[in-house]
Tab-separated table of C-alpha atoms in Angstrom:
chain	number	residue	atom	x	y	z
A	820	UNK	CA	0.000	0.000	0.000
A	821	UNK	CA	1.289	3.343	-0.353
A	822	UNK	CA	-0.197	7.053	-1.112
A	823	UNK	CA	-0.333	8.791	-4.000
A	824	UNK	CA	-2.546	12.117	-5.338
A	825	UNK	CA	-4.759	11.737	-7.968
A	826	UNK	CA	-6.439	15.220	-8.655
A	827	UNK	CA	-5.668	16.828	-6.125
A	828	UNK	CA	-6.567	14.103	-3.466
A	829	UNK	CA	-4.927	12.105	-1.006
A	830	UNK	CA	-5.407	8.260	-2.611
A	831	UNK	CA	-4.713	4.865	-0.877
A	832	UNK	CA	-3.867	2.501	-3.396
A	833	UNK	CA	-4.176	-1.146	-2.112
A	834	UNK	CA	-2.694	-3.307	-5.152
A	835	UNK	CA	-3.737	-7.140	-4.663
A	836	UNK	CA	-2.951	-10.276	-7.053
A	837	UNK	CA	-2.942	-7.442	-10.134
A	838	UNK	CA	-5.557	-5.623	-9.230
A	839	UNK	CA	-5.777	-2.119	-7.704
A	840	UNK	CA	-8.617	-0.555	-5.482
A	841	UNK	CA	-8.505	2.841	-5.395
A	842	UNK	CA	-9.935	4.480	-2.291
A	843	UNK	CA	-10.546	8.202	-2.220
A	844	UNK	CA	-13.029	9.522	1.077
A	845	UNK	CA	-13.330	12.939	-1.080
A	846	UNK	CA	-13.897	11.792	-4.666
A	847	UNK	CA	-16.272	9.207	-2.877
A	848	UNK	CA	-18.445	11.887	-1.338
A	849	UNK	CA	-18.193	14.152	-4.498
A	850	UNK	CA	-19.687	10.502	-6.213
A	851	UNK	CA	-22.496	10.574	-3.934
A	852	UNK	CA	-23.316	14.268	-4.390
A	853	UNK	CA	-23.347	13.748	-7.741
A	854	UNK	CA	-25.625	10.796	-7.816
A	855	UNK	CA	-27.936	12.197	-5.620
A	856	UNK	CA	-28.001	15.055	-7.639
A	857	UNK	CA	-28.874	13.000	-11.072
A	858	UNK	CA	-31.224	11.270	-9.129
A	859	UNK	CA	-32.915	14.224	-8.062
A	860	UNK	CA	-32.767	15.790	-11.510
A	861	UNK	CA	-34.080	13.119	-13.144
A	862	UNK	CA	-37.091	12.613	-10.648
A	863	UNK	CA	-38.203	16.267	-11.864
A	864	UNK	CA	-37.392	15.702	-15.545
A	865	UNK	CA	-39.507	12.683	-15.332
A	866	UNK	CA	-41.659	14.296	-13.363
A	867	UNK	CA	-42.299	17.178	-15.612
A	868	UNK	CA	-42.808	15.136	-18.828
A	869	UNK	CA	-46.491	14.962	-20.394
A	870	UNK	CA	-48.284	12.360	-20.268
A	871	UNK	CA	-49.507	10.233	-23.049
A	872	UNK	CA	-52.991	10.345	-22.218
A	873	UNK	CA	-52.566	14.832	-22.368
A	874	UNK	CA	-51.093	14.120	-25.727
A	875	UNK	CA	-53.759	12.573	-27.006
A	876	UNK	CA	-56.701	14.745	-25.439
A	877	UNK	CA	-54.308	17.615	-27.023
A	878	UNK	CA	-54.836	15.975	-29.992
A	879	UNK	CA	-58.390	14.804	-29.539
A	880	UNK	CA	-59.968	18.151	-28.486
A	881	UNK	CA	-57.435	21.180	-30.094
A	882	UNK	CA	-56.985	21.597	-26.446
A	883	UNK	CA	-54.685	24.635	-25.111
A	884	UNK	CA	-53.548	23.698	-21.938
A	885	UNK	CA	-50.857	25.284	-19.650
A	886	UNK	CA	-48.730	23.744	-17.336
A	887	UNK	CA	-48.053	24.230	-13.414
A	888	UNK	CA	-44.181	24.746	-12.893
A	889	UNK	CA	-44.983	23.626	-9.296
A	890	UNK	CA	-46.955	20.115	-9.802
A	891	UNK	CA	-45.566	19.753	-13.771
A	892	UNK	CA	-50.031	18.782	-13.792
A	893	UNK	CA	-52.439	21.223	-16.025
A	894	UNK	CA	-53.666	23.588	-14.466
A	895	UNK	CA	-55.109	24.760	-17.056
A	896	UNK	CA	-57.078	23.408	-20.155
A	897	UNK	CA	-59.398	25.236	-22.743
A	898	UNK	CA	-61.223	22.706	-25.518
A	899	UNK	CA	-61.306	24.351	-28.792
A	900	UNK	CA	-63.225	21.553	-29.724
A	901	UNK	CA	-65.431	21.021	-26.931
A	902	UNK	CA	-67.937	18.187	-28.974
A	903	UNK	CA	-64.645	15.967	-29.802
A	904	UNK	CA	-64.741	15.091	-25.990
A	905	UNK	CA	-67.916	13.310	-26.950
A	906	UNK	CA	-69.404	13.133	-23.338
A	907	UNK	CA	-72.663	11.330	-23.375
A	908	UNK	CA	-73.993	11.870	-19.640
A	909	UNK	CA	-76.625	13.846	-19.346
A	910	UNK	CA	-75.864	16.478	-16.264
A	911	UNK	CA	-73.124	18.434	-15.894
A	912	UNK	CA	-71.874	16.473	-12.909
A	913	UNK	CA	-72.234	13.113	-14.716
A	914	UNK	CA	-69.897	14.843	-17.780
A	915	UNK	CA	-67.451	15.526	-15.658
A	916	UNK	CA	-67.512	12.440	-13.835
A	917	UNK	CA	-67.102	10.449	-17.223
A	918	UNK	CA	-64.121	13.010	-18.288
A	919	UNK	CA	-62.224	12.428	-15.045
A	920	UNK	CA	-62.836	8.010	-15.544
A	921	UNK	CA	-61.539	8.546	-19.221
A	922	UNK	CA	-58.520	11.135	-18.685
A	923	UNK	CA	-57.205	11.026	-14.723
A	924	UNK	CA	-53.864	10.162	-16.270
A	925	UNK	CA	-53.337	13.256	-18.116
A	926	UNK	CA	-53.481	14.672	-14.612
A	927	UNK	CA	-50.501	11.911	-13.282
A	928	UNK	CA	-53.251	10.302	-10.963
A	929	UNK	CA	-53.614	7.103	-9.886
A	930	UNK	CA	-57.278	6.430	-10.339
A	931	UNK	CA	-60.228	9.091	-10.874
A	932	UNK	CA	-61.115	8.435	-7.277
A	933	UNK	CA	-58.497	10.541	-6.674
A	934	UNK	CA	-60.764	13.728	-6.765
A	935	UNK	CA	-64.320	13.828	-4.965
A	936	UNK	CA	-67.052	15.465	-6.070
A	937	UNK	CA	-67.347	18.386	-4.060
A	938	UNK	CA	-70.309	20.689	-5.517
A	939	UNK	CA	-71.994	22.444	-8.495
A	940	UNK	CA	-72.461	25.733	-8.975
A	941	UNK	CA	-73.526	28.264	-10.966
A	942	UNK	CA	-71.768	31.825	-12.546
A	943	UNK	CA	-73.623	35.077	-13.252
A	944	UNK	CA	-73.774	34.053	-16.836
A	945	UNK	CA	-76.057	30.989	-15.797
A	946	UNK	CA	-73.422	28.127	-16.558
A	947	UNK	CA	-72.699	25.435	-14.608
A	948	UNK	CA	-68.980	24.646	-12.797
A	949	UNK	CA	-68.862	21.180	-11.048
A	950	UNK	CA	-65.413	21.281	-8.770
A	951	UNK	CA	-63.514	18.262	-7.688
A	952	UNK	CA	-61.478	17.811	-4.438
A	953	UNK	CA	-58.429	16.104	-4.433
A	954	UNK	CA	-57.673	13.310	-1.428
A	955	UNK	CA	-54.772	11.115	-1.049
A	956	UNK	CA	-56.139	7.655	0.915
A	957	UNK	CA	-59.001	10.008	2.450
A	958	UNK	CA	-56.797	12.929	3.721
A	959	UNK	CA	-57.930	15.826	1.843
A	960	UNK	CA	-54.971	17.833	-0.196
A	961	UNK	CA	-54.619	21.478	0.430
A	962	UNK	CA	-55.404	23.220	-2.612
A	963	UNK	CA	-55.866	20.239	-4.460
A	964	UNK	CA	-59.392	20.982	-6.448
A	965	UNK	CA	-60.164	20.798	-10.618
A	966	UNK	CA	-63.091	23.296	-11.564
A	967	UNK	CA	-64.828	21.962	-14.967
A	968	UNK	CA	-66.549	24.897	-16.931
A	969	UNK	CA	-69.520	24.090	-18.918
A	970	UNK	CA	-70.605	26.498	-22.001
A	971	UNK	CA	-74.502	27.654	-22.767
A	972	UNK	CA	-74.328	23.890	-24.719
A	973	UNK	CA	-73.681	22.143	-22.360
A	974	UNK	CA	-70.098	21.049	-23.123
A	975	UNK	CA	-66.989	21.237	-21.298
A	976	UNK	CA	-65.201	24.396	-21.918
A	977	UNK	CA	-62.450	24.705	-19.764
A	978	UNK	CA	-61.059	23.306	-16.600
A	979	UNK	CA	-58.760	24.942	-14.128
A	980	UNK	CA	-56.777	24.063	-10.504
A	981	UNK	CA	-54.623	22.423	-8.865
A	982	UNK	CA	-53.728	18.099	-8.856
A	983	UNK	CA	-50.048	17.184	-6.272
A	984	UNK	CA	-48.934	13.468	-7.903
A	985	UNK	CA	-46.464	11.308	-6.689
A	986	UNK	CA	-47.705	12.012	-3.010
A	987	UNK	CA	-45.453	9.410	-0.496
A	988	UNK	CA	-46.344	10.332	2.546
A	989	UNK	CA	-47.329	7.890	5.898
A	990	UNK	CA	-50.885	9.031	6.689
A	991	UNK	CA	-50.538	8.340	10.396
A	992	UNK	CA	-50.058	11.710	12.127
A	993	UNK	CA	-47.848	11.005	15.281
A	994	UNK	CA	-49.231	14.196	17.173
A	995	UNK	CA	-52.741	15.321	18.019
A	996	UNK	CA	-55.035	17.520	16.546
A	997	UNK	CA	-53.825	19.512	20.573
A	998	UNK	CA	-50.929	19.318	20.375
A	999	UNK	CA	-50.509	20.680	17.146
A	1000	UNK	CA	-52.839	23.420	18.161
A	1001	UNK	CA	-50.335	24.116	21.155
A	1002	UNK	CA	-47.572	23.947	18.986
A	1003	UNK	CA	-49.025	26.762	16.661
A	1004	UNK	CA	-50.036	29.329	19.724
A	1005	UNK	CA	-46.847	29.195	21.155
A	1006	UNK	CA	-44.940	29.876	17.648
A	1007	UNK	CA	-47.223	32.577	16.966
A	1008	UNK	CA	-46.876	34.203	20.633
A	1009	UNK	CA	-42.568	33.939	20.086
A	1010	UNK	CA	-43.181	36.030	17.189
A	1011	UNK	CA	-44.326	38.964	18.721
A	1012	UNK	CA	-46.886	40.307	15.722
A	1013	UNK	CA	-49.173	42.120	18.108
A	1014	UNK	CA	-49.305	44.570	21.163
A	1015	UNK	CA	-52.553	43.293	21.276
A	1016	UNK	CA	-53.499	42.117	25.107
A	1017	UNK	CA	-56.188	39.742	24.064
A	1018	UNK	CA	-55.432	35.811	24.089
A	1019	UNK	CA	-54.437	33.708	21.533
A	1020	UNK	CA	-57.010	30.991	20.736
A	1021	UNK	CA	-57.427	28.338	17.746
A	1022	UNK	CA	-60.038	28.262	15.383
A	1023	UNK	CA	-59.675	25.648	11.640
A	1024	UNK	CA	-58.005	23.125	12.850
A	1025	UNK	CA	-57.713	20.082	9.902
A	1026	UNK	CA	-55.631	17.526	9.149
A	1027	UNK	CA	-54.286	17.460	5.388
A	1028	UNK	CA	-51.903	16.659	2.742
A	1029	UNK	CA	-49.789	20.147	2.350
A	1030	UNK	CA	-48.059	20.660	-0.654
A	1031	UNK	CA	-45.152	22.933	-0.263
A	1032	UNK	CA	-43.798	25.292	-2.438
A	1033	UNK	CA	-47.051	25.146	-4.154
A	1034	UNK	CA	-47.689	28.917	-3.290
A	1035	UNK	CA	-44.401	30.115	-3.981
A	1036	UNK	CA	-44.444	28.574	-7.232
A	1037	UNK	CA	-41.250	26.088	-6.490
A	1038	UNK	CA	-41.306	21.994	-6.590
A	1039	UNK	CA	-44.145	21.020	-4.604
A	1040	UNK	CA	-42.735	18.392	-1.186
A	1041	UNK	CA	-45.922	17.635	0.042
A	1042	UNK	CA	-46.386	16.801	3.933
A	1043	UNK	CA	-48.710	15.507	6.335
A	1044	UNK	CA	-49.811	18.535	8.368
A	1045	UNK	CA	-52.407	20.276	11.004
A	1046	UNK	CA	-53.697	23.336	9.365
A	1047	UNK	CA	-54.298	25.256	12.097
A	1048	UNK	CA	-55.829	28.928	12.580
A	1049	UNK	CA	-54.115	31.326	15.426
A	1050	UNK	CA	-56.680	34.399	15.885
A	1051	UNK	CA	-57.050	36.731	18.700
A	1052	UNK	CA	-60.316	38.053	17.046
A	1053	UNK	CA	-58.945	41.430	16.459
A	1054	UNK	CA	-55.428	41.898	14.869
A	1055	UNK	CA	-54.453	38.447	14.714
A	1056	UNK	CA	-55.167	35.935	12.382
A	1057	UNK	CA	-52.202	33.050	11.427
A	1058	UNK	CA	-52.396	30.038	9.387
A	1059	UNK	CA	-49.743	28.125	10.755
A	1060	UNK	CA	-49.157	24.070	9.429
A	1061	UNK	CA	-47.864	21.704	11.889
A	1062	UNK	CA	-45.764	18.585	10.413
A	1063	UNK	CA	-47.698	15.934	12.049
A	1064	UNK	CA	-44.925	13.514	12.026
A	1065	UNK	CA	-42.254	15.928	14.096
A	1066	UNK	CA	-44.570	18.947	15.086
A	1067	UNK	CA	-42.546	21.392	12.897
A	1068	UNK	CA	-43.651	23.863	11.648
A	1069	UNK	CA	-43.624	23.876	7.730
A	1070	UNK	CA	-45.633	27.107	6.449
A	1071	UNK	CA	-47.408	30.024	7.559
A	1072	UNK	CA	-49.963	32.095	6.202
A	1073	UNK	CA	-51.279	35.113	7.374
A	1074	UNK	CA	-54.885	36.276	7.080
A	1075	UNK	CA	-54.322	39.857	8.084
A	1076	UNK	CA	-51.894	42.195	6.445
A	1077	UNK	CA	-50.657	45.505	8.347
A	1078	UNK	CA	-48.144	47.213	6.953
A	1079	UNK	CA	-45.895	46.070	9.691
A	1080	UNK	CA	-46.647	42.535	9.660
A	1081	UNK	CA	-43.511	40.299	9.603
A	1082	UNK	CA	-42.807	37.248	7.079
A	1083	UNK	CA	-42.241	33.759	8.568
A	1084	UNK	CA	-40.552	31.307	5.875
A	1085	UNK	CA	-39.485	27.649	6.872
């Protein structure tokens, strides 16, 4: 055995029946970072690819569709050729349940069941908008929601919002909705945003899928979290979200805006 440099780098070279092992701690972990860093690359560029099933409703329908830089999903689609989708249901509901069975995949889900119906409603133009809630095994996603737009015909229009894929996240929350809610009055009280005398109390408190960097437009990490609402009922209102794996916290919103109000980032 002796030592040598090889770039720079202190290498053992260990040379055994004709064959040499070269062992190098720093090109090992610059390996590694580089791997993981491929890795991670390719995740997103795989991520980010469109599907085969949005190809061919692109095709199908003259759709225009534009792409979420934070999901790599549609988040928006127009149909310039609304009767190509050829939906034979009679309500507006039941059209865009048989859309979602026939095209979940261009939306990288795993089955239409996916998104729950969630209501119907109706614009001041008189047409209909059925919107769709996104769960992941019955944990409702934050922001997770399709709105379908129906014309004066009766045929789907548009479509807009938000659908996280690739969610991996262990559903069991290893603190309590309280705890949680503790967890978010004491942050909130350590950051000072008030001269305000009058308590701290919570009020939403809900257990969800959270999908990070959605808002900020980055690549979305989603998490199990306590959404939970920090109001004093007068100049305090914070929506603060709990990890509920390690009770950190991972975002915060807040509801009320004075000019001095302070920005809290994780």
């Amino acid at each position: 055995m002796h030592n040598s440099k090889v770039f720079g780098f202190n290498v053992k070279i260990n040379i055994f029946k004709d064959q040499k092992y070269y062992i190098c701690n720093k090109s090992n972990i610059f390996m590694k970072r580089t791997l993981l860093l491929a890795l991670s690359l390719g995740y997103i560029c795989g991520f980010g690819q469109e599907s085969q099933e949005l190809a061919k409703l692109k095709q199908q329908t003259n759709a225009q569709v534009t792409m979420s830089n934070s999901t790599s999903n549609p988040n928006f689609i127009r149909f310039e050729n609304a009767a190509a989708l050829q939906l034979k249901a009679p309500s507006a509901k039941a059209k865009a349940d048989e859309f979602l069975k026939s095209n979940f995949k261009a939306f990288n889900l795993k089955n239409s069941e996916d998104l729950l119906f969630a209501t119907v409603e109706t614009d001041n133009y008189g047409l209909e908008n059925v919107i769709y809630r996104q769960v992941y095994q019955g944990i409702p996603v934050y922001d997770g929601l399709l709105k379908f737009h129906f014309n004066s015909k009766g045929e789907l229009s548009s479509l807009n919002g938000n659908t996280i894929s690739n969610i991996k996240v262990n559903t069991d929350a290893k603190i309590s909705t309280a705890e949680a809610a503790s967890i978010a009055i004491g942050l909130v009280n350590e950051q000072k945003i008030t001269n305000s005398t009058d308590a701290l109390q919570t009020g939403i408190q809900n257990l969800l899928i959270f999908p990070k960097n959605l808002v900020q437009g980055g690549q979305v990490i989603p998490y199990l979290a306590y959404q939970v609402e920090v109001t004093n009922k007068s100049d305090v209102r914070e929506f603060l979200f709990i990890d509920a794996h390690t009770g950190e916290l991972v975002e915060q919103f807040t509801g009320i805006h004075p000019i001095d109000r302070k920005l809290y980032e994780t």
